[in-house]
Amino acid sequence: MNLRINSEYGTLRAVLMHRPGKEIDRLTPYNKEFLLFEDVPYLEALQKEHDAFSNLIKESTGAHVYQLRELLIRVLYDKEILFKLLQESLKRSTHTHLAEDILERYSTAECAGILTAGLKVHELRRKMPKLDAGELMEYAFLIAPCPNLYFQRDPMALTPGGIIFSSMKMEGRQREADLLRTIFENHPEFKDHVNPLYPNNGQANPPSREGGDGIILSHEAVAIGNSERTDEKAIYQAAKALLGEGTVQRVYEVHLPEKRNYMHLDTVFTILDENLVLTYPDAMNAVLKTSCYTLKEIQGDKVHIKREVLKESLLTVLEREIPHLEVLATADGNPDYSLREQWFDGANVFAIGPRRVISYNRNLHTNRALRNMGVEVLEIPSSELSRGLGGPRCMTMPLSRARV
């Protein structure tokens, strides 16, 4: 596995997912905004729906589904790595001095659970009756949970040139990116195949960039959304690395309105085949500015790129990069159904092969329109999964696809 992919729709060979766990049960109506969630899902039903999703991927493609928890435990057997992650996770509560105590008292698997589901004062007190938690109350978090972790698309992105690791916009989600980078740079199955493109090694406080803002347009071009979660400086640095690496010739910066339902570029459109795109029309029409980065020159180890602001629509860019382009609107363009189904990420389907997608069963009108275009649509239950306001693409990180 070379940890590079050259399309959004090549037949899936391997994918990374995270089965929701105790971190979801940490959500309450009172802390959900603090934990960057918009609802309080029912964990048992959420897990059943997620299991149906991962099982459907295996059955329909034969792809290997890696589970984050299993990979994380394997890496955490290195106690230096575990200690460093615990220290970093305790910074927000200013209790980094407790890292060694936690390391001594919990097993590796328990620590993996703490890093994903968090740790409260009263829970640690069971192991440390004389715990001094300062001003923190018994049910306060020493380590906050990561309820968004089942959206595996955000913490990193595979490109034709290597991996772009994320620097998350919201401080509460940065641990997700830290966990994935730790896994891929240290797990024996992956560490020798990682070509990191962003952030630069040793770069402190890199500009924010999230994985849902990256889409591979063609063999020569990648698009990155300039959104409420991905900054222009991050796009410039990622473009510089991609163009310098030489596997793509163009990196497009797509400026998205700062609205919740346009959070990432993959809520605007997804690519389902070499000539088919599924899009949310209102979002496409709201994109008023697109820029293109190309390579200027390479002088030694210095890469120089240039940026051109394009006086054309995003659709025109897509038509240039994708010959004979067909564009399908969510709910086949019906404004009422399209708006309703986009709230549940109608445009955010997961391509498992050319014109083969997995979609939420609740997006009836979009799924019907897809089938009318000759797309095989496999549906998954979505009553609880959709509460996080992310679609099937958001929940998956493809690690290997057949080259197209």
PDB file of C-alpha atoms in Angstrom, residues 128-358:
ATOM      1  CA  MET A 128      -6.158   7.672  42.527  1.00  0.00           C
ATOM      2  CA  PRO A 129      -8.258   8.283  45.677  1.00  0.00           C
ATOM      3  CA  LYS A 130      -5.937  11.122  46.742  1.00  0.00           C
ATOM      4  CA  LEU A 131      -6.126  12.882  43.377  1.00  0.00           C
ATOM      5  CA  ASP A 132      -5.704  16.648  43.584  1.00  0.00           C
ATOM      6  CA  ALA A 133      -7.785  18.025  40.718  1.00  0.00           C
ATOM      7  CA  GLY A 134      -7.406  21.661  41.740  1.00  0.00           C
ATOM      8  CA  GLU A 135     -10.530  23.668  40.996  1.00  0.00           C
ATOM      9  CA  LEU A 136     -12.046  21.070  38.666  1.00  0.00           C
ATOM     10  CA  MET A 137     -15.343  19.534  39.766  1.00  0.00           C
ATOM     11  CA  GLU A 138     -15.836  15.763  39.933  1.00  0.00           C
ATOM     12  CA  TYR A 139     -17.626  15.478  36.579  1.00  0.00           C
ATOM     13  CA  ALA A 140     -15.317  17.854  34.733  1.00  0.00           C
ATOM     14  CA  PHE A 141     -13.161  16.532  31.892  1.00  0.00           C
ATOM     15  CA  LEU A 142      -9.449  16.145  32.482  1.00  0.00           C
ATOM     16  CA  ILE A 143      -9.319  15.012  28.857  1.00  0.00           C
ATOM     17  CA  ALA A 144     -12.235  15.970  26.609  1.00  0.00           C
ATOM     18  CA  PRO A 145     -13.798  13.314  24.339  1.00  0.00           C
ATOM     19  CA  CYS A 146     -13.708  13.299  20.519  1.00  0.00           C
ATOM     20  CA  PRO A 147     -17.330  12.662  19.429  1.00  0.00           C
ATOM     21  CA  ASN A 148     -16.554  13.782  15.843  1.00  0.00           C
ATOM     22  CA  LEU A 149     -13.967  11.026  15.451  1.00  0.00           C
ATOM     23  CA  TYR A 150     -16.265   8.837  13.344  1.00  0.00           C
ATOM     24  CA  PHE A 151     -15.898  11.461  10.597  1.00  0.00           C
ATOM     25  CA  GLN A 152     -12.569  10.059   9.463  1.00  0.00           C
ATOM     26  CA  ARG A 153     -12.369  12.206   6.321  1.00  0.00           C
ATOM     27  CA  ASP A 154     -11.377  15.326   8.262  1.00  0.00           C
ATOM     28  CA  PRO A 155      -8.082  14.478  10.044  1.00  0.00           C
ATOM     29  CA  MET A 156      -6.037  13.880   6.865  1.00  0.00           C
ATOM     30  CA  ALA A 157      -6.233  13.399   3.089  1.00  0.00           C
ATOM     31  CA  LEU A 158      -4.509  11.113   0.614  1.00  0.00           C
ATOM     32  CA  THR A 159      -3.508  12.711  -2.682  1.00  0.00           C
ATOM     33  CA  PRO A 160      -1.620  11.566  -5.785  1.00  0.00           C
ATOM     34  CA  GLY A 161       1.561  12.917  -4.175  1.00  0.00           C
ATOM     35  CA  GLY A 162       1.227  11.747  -0.579  1.00  0.00           C
ATOM     36  CA  ILE A 163      -0.572  12.611   2.657  1.00  0.00           C
ATOM     37  CA  ILE A 164      -1.821  16.018   3.734  1.00  0.00           C
ATOM     38  CA  PHE A 165      -2.269  15.827   7.498  1.00  0.00           C
ATOM     39  CA  SER A 166      -4.845  18.187   8.921  1.00  0.00           C
ATOM     40  CA  SER A 167      -4.431  21.095  11.266  1.00  0.00           C
ATOM     41  CA  MET A 168      -7.956  21.318  12.641  1.00  0.00           C
ATOM     42  CA  LYS A 169      -9.689  24.674  12.888  1.00  0.00           C
ATOM     43  CA  MET A 170     -11.344  23.881  16.207  1.00  0.00           C
ATOM     44  CA  GLU A 171      -8.944  23.206  19.065  1.00  0.00           C
ATOM     45  CA  GLY A 172     -11.264  20.499  20.376  1.00  0.00           C
ATOM     46  CA  ARG A 173     -10.718  18.410  17.218  1.00  0.00           C
ATOM     47  CA  GLN A 174      -6.945  18.699  16.916  1.00  0.00           C
ATOM     48  CA  ARG A 175      -6.404  15.443  18.831  1.00  0.00           C
ATOM     49  CA  GLU A 176      -8.158  13.601  15.988  1.00  0.00           C
ATOM     50  CA  ALA A 177      -5.480  14.777  13.558  1.00  0.00           C
ATOM     51  CA  ASP A 178      -2.724  14.063  16.094  1.00  0.00           C
ATOM     52  CA  LEU A 179      -3.942  10.482  16.544  1.00  0.00           C
ATOM     53  CA  LEU A 180      -4.023   9.772  12.821  1.00  0.00           C
ATOM     54  CA  ARG A 181      -0.617  11.282  12.181  1.00  0.00           C
ATOM     55  CA  THR A 182       0.793   9.262  15.083  1.00  0.00           C
ATOM     56  CA  ILE A 183      -0.711   6.066  13.681  1.00  0.00           C
ATOM     57  CA  PHE A 184       0.493   6.518  10.115  1.00  0.00           C
ATOM     58  CA  GLU A 185       3.995   7.644  11.077  1.00  0.00           C
ATOM     59  CA  ASN A 186       4.521   4.795  13.548  1.00  0.00           C
ATOM     60  CA  HIS A 187       2.377   1.771  12.644  1.00  0.00           C
ATOM     61  CA  PRO A 188       4.565  -0.938  11.021  1.00  0.00           C
ATOM     62  CA  GLU A 189       2.050  -1.431   8.194  1.00  0.00           C
ATOM     63  CA  PHE A 190       2.120   2.234   7.145  1.00  0.00           C
ATOM     64  CA  LYS A 191       5.181   4.100   8.414  1.00  0.00           C
ATOM     65  CA  ASP A 192       7.470   3.237   5.502  1.00  0.00           C
ATOM     66  CA  HIS A 193       4.913   4.424   2.938  1.00  0.00           C
ATOM     67  CA  VAL A 194       4.137   7.897   4.308  1.00  0.00           C
ATOM     68  CA  ASN A 195       5.120  10.889   2.182  1.00  0.00           C
ATOM     69  CA  PRO A 196       3.935  13.855   4.305  1.00  0.00           C
ATOM     70  CA  LEU A 197       3.151  16.975   2.282  1.00  0.00           C
ATOM     71  CA  TYR A 198       1.602  19.187   4.976  1.00  0.00           C
ATOM     72  CA  PRO A 199       2.244  20.522   7.583  1.00  0.00           C
ATOM     73  CA  ASN A 200       5.992  20.986   7.204  1.00  0.00           C
ATOM     74  CA  ASN A 201       8.071  19.053   9.720  1.00  0.00           C
ATOM     75  CA  GLY A 202       8.493  21.096  12.875  1.00  0.00           C
ATOM     76  CA  GLN A 203       5.993  23.730  11.750  1.00  0.00           C
ATOM     77  CA  ALA A 204       4.432  25.302  14.840  1.00  0.00           C
ATOM     78  CA  ASN A 205       0.761  26.302  14.695  1.00  0.00           C
ATOM     79  CA  PRO A 206       0.237  25.636  10.966  1.00  0.00           C
ATOM     80  CA  PRO A 207      -2.764  27.286   9.283  1.00  0.00           C
ATOM     81  CA  SER A 208      -5.946  25.237   9.574  1.00  0.00           C
ATOM     82  CA  ARG A 209      -6.806  22.681   6.922  1.00  0.00           C
ATOM     83  CA  GLU A 210      -9.342  19.811   7.049  1.00  0.00           C
ATOM     84  CA  GLY A 211      -9.633  16.718   4.876  1.00  0.00           C
ATOM     85  CA  GLY A 212     -13.200  17.240   3.673  1.00  0.00           C
ATOM     86  CA  ASP A 213     -11.961  20.252   1.714  1.00  0.00           C
ATOM     87  CA  GLY A 214      -9.851  18.166  -0.671  1.00  0.00           C
ATOM     88  CA  ILE A 215     -11.108  16.560  -3.906  1.00  0.00           C
ATOM     89  CA  ILE A 216      -9.048  14.933  -6.670  1.00  0.00           C
ATOM     90  CA  LEU A 217     -10.421  16.310  -9.948  1.00  0.00           C
ATOM     91  CA  SER A 218      -8.269  14.476 -12.479  1.00  0.00           C
ATOM     92  CA  HIS A 219      -4.835  12.949 -13.015  1.00  0.00           C
ATOM     93  CA  GLU A 220      -3.456  16.472 -13.193  1.00  0.00           C
ATOM     94  CA  ALA A 221      -5.552  18.539 -10.778  1.00  0.00           C
ATOM     95  CA  VAL A 222      -6.696  18.749  -7.164  1.00  0.00           C
ATOM     96  CA  ALA A 223      -9.250  21.144  -5.649  1.00  0.00           C
ATOM     97  CA  ILE A 224      -9.088  22.444  -2.079  1.00  0.00           C
ATOM     98  CA  GLY A 225     -11.917  24.379  -0.496  1.00  0.00           C
ATOM     99  CA  ASN A 226     -11.220  27.714   1.178  1.00  0.00           C
ATOM    100  CA  SER A 227     -13.917  27.270   3.815  1.00  0.00           C
ATOM    101  CA  GLU A 228     -14.701  28.134   7.404  1.00  0.00           C
ATOM    102  CA  ARG A 229     -12.390  25.243   8.353  1.00  0.00           C
ATOM    103  CA  THR A 230      -9.530  25.598   5.809  1.00  0.00           C
ATOM    104  CA  ASP A 231      -7.434  28.767   5.528  1.00  0.00           C
ATOM    105  CA  GLU A 232      -5.919  30.313   2.403  1.00  0.00           C
ATOM    106  CA  LYS A 233      -2.382  30.029   3.823  1.00  0.00           C
ATOM    107  CA  ALA A 234      -2.824  26.301   4.329  1.00  0.00           C
ATOM    108  CA  ILE A 235      -3.991  25.887   0.738  1.00  0.00           C
ATOM    109  CA  TYR A 236      -0.953  27.815  -0.507  1.00  0.00           C
ATOM    110  CA  GLN A 237       1.436  25.620   1.489  1.00  0.00           C
ATOM    111  CA  ALA A 238      -0.306  22.392   0.447  1.00  0.00           C
ATOM    112  CA  ALA A 239      -0.329  23.522  -3.197  1.00  0.00           C
ATOM    113  CA  LYS A 240       3.373  24.297  -2.998  1.00  0.00           C
ATOM    114  CA  ALA A 241       4.102  20.804  -1.679  1.00  0.00           C
ATOM    115  CA  LEU A 242       1.862  19.078  -4.233  1.00  0.00           C
ATOM    116  CA  LEU A 243       3.193  21.008  -7.215  1.00  0.00           C
ATOM    117  CA  GLY A 244       6.776  20.625  -6.055  1.00  0.00           C
ATOM    118  CA  GLU A 245       6.288  16.869  -5.681  1.00  0.00           C
ATOM    119  CA  GLY A 246       5.304  16.794  -9.346  1.00  0.00           C
ATOM    120  CA  THR A 247       2.320  14.458  -9.512  1.00  0.00           C
ATOM    121  CA  VAL A 248      -0.220  17.200 -10.268  1.00  0.00           C
ATOM    122  CA  GLN A 249       0.024  20.327 -12.406  1.00  0.00           C
ATOM    123  CA  ARG A 250      -2.849  22.407 -10.998  1.00  0.00           C
ATOM    124  CA  VAL A 251      -4.268  23.032  -7.531  1.00  0.00           C
ATOM    125  CA  TYR A 252      -7.545  24.942  -7.433  1.00  0.00           C
ATOM    126  CA  GLU A 253      -8.581  27.042  -4.450  1.00  0.00           C
ATOM    127  CA  VAL A 254     -12.382  27.122  -4.245  1.00  0.00           C
ATOM    128  CA  HIS A 255     -13.797  29.904  -2.071  1.00  0.00           C
ATOM    129  CA  LEU A 256     -16.872  28.716  -0.182  1.00  0.00           C
ATOM    130  CA  PRO A 257     -19.383  30.887   1.690  1.00  0.00           C
ATOM    131  CA  GLU A 258     -18.989  30.581   5.465  1.00  0.00           C
ATOM    132  CA  LYS A 259     -22.206  28.669   6.044  1.00  0.00           C
ATOM    133  CA  ARG A 260     -22.795  25.515   8.073  1.00  0.00           C
ATOM    134  CA  ASN A 261     -24.219  23.530   5.142  1.00  0.00           C
ATOM    135  CA  TYR A 262     -21.163  24.418   3.000  1.00  0.00           C
ATOM    136  CA  MET A 263     -18.694  23.485   5.742  1.00  0.00           C
ATOM    137  CA  HIS A 264     -16.356  21.539   3.432  1.00  0.00           C
ATOM    138  CA  LEU A 265     -15.885  21.304  -0.323  1.00  0.00           C
ATOM    139  CA  ASP A 266     -17.272  17.758  -0.355  1.00  0.00           C
ATOM    140  CA  THR A 267     -20.663  19.123   0.740  1.00  0.00           C
ATOM    141  CA  VAL A 268     -20.723  21.108  -2.528  1.00  0.00           C
ATOM    142  CA  PHE A 269     -19.920  18.281  -4.944  1.00  0.00           C
ATOM    143  CA  THR A 270     -18.510  14.770  -5.171  1.00  0.00           C
ATOM    144  CA  ILE A 271     -17.069  12.926  -8.174  1.00  0.00           C
ATOM    145  CA  LEU A 272     -18.671   9.563  -8.962  1.00  0.00           C
ATOM    146  CA  ASP A 273     -17.011   8.587 -12.245  1.00  0.00           C
ATOM    147  CA  GLU A 274     -14.598   9.974 -14.822  1.00  0.00           C
ATOM    148  CA  ASN A 275     -17.396  12.148 -16.244  1.00  0.00           C
ATOM    149  CA  LEU A 276     -20.076  12.389 -13.503  1.00  0.00           C
ATOM    150  CA  VAL A 277     -20.392  14.842 -10.616  1.00  0.00           C
ATOM    151  CA  LEU A 278     -23.097  15.048  -7.955  1.00  0.00           C
ATOM    152  CA  THR A 279     -23.630  18.570  -6.672  1.00  0.00           C
ATOM    153  CA  TYR A 280     -25.808  20.745  -4.464  1.00  0.00           C
ATOM    154  CA  PRO A 281     -26.943  23.513  -6.850  1.00  0.00           C
ATOM    155  CA  ASP A 282     -27.282  26.310  -4.276  1.00  0.00           C
ATOM    156  CA  ALA A 283     -23.723  25.726  -3.123  1.00  0.00           C
ATOM    157  CA  MET A 284     -22.323  25.615  -6.650  1.00  0.00           C
ATOM    158  CA  ASN A 285     -24.058  28.894  -7.443  1.00  0.00           C
ATOM    159  CA  ALA A 286     -22.698  30.435  -4.235  1.00  0.00           C
ATOM    160  CA  VAL A 287     -19.062  29.861  -5.251  1.00  0.00           C
ATOM    161  CA  LEU A 288     -18.054  33.263  -6.594  1.00  0.00           C
ATOM    162  CA  LYS A 289     -14.284  32.939  -6.712  1.00  0.00           C
ATOM    163  CA  THR A 290     -11.835  30.228  -7.764  1.00  0.00           C
ATOM    164  CA  SER A 291      -8.052  30.493  -8.037  1.00  0.00           C
ATOM    165  CA  CYS A 292      -5.494  28.221  -9.686  1.00  0.00           C
ATOM    166  CA  TYR A 293      -1.962  27.508  -8.433  1.00  0.00           C
ATOM    167  CA  THR A 294       0.660  26.254 -10.885  1.00  0.00           C
ATOM    168  CA  LEU A 295       4.371  25.611 -10.659  1.00  0.00           C
ATOM    169  CA  LYS A 296       6.591  28.559 -11.562  1.00  0.00           C
ATOM    170  CA  GLU A 297      10.029  27.045 -10.996  1.00  0.00           C
ATOM    171  CA  ILE A 298      12.125  24.898  -8.675  1.00  0.00           C
ATOM    172  CA  GLN A 299      15.503  26.294  -7.599  1.00  0.00           C
ATOM    173  CA  GLY A 300      17.385  23.726  -5.558  1.00  0.00           C
ATOM    174  CA  ASP A 301      15.144  22.943  -2.600  1.00  0.00           C
ATOM    175  CA  LYS A 302      13.027  26.075  -3.149  1.00  0.00           C
ATOM    176  CA  VAL A 303       9.648  25.679  -4.853  1.00  0.00           C
ATOM    177  CA  HIS A 304       8.041  28.759  -6.399  1.00  0.00           C
ATOM    178  CA  ILE A 305       4.402  28.731  -7.459  1.00  0.00           C
ATOM    179  CA  LYS A 306       2.061  31.298  -8.976  1.00  0.00           C
ATOM    180  CA  ARG A 307      -1.616  32.008  -8.331  1.00  0.00           C
ATOM    181  CA  GLU A 308      -4.178  33.132 -10.882  1.00  0.00           C
ATOM    182  CA  VAL A 309      -7.637  34.307  -9.905  1.00  0.00           C
ATOM    183  CA  LEU A 310      -9.997  32.809 -12.466  1.00  0.00           C
ATOM    184  CA  LYS A 311     -12.812  34.849 -13.969  1.00  0.00           C
ATOM    185  CA  GLU A 312     -15.002  31.824 -14.487  1.00  0.00           C
ATOM    186  CA  SER A 313     -17.389  29.646 -12.527  1.00  0.00           C
ATOM    187  CA  LEU A 314     -16.498  26.488 -10.632  1.00  0.00           C
ATOM    188  CA  LEU A 315     -18.634  24.576 -13.126  1.00  0.00           C
ATOM    189  CA  THR A 316     -16.459  25.880 -15.981  1.00  0.00           C
ATOM    190  CA  VAL A 317     -13.349  24.689 -14.112  1.00  0.00           C
ATOM    191  CA  LEU A 318     -14.888  21.247 -13.656  1.00  0.00           C
ATOM    192  CA  GLU A 319     -15.864  21.064 -17.330  1.00  0.00           C
ATOM    193  CA  ARG A 320     -12.278  21.835 -18.315  1.00  0.00           C
ATOM    194  CA  GLU A 321     -10.778  19.229 -15.979  1.00  0.00           C
ATOM    195  CA  ILE A 322     -13.436  16.552 -16.576  1.00  0.00           C
ATOM    196  CA  PRO A 323     -14.154  16.012 -20.298  1.00  0.00           C
ATOM    197  CA  HIS A 324     -17.790  15.381 -21.305  1.00  0.00           C
ATOM    198  CA  LEU A 325     -18.897  16.286 -17.787  1.00  0.00           C
ATOM    199  CA  GLU A 326     -22.379  15.298 -16.616  1.00  0.00           C
ATOM    200  CA  VAL A 327     -23.704  17.178 -13.573  1.00  0.00           C
ATOM    201  CA  LEU A 328     -26.473  15.746 -11.409  1.00  0.00           C
ATOM    202  CA  ALA A 329     -28.156  17.956  -8.798  1.00  0.00           C
ATOM    203  CA  THR A 330     -29.278  16.602  -5.438  1.00  0.00           C
ATOM    204  CA  ALA A 331     -32.938  15.554  -5.567  1.00  0.00           C
ATOM    205  CA  ASP A 332     -32.657  16.073  -9.359  1.00  0.00           C
ATOM    206  CA  GLY A 333     -32.857  19.820  -8.814  1.00  0.00           C
ATOM    207  CA  ASN A 334     -36.201  19.945  -6.976  1.00  0.00           C
ATOM    208  CA  PRO A 335     -35.581  22.997  -4.735  1.00  0.00           C
ATOM    209  CA  ASP A 336     -37.582  21.776  -1.729  1.00  0.00           C
ATOM    210  CA  TYR A 337     -36.288  18.222  -1.663  1.00  0.00           C
ATOM    211  CA  SER A 338     -32.770  19.333  -2.563  1.00  0.00           C
ATOM    212  CA  LEU A 339     -32.658  21.707   0.398  1.00  0.00           C
ATOM    213  CA  ARG A 340     -34.023  19.051   2.740  1.00  0.00           C
ATOM    214  CA  GLU A 341     -31.704  16.281   1.567  1.00  0.00           C
ATOM    215  CA  GLN A 342     -28.645  18.522   1.546  1.00  0.00           C
ATOM    216  CA  TRP A 343     -29.211  19.063   5.278  1.00  0.00           C
ATOM    217  CA  PHE A 344     -28.457  15.335   5.518  1.00  0.00           C
ATOM    218  CA  ASP A 345     -25.526  15.573   3.092  1.00  0.00           C
ATOM    219  CA  GLY A 346     -27.244  14.412  -0.070  1.00  0.00           C
ATOM    220  CA  ALA A 347     -24.219  15.381  -2.171  1.00  0.00           C
ATOM    221  CA  ASN A 348     -21.804  13.657   0.211  1.00  0.00           C
ATOM    222  CA  VAL A 349     -22.090  10.083  -1.057  1.00  0.00           C
ATOM    223  CA  PHE A 350     -19.142   7.663  -0.881  1.00  0.00           C
ATOM    224  CA  ALA A 351     -17.912   6.310  -4.221  1.00  0.00           C
ATOM    225  CA  ILE A 352     -16.724   2.695  -3.884  1.00  0.00           C
ATOM    226  CA  GLY A 353     -16.146   2.272  -7.614  1.00  0.00           C
ATOM    227  CA  PRO A 354     -17.036   3.949 -10.919  1.00  0.00           C
ATOM    228  CA  ARG A 355     -20.758   4.824 -10.712  1.00  0.00           C
ATOM    229  CA  ARG A 356     -21.111   2.795  -7.499  1.00  0.00           C
ATOM    230  CA  VAL A 357     -21.931   4.771  -4.357  1.00  0.00           C
ATOM    231  CA  ILE A 358     -23.095   4.349  -0.790  1.00  0.00           C
TER     232      ILE A 358
END
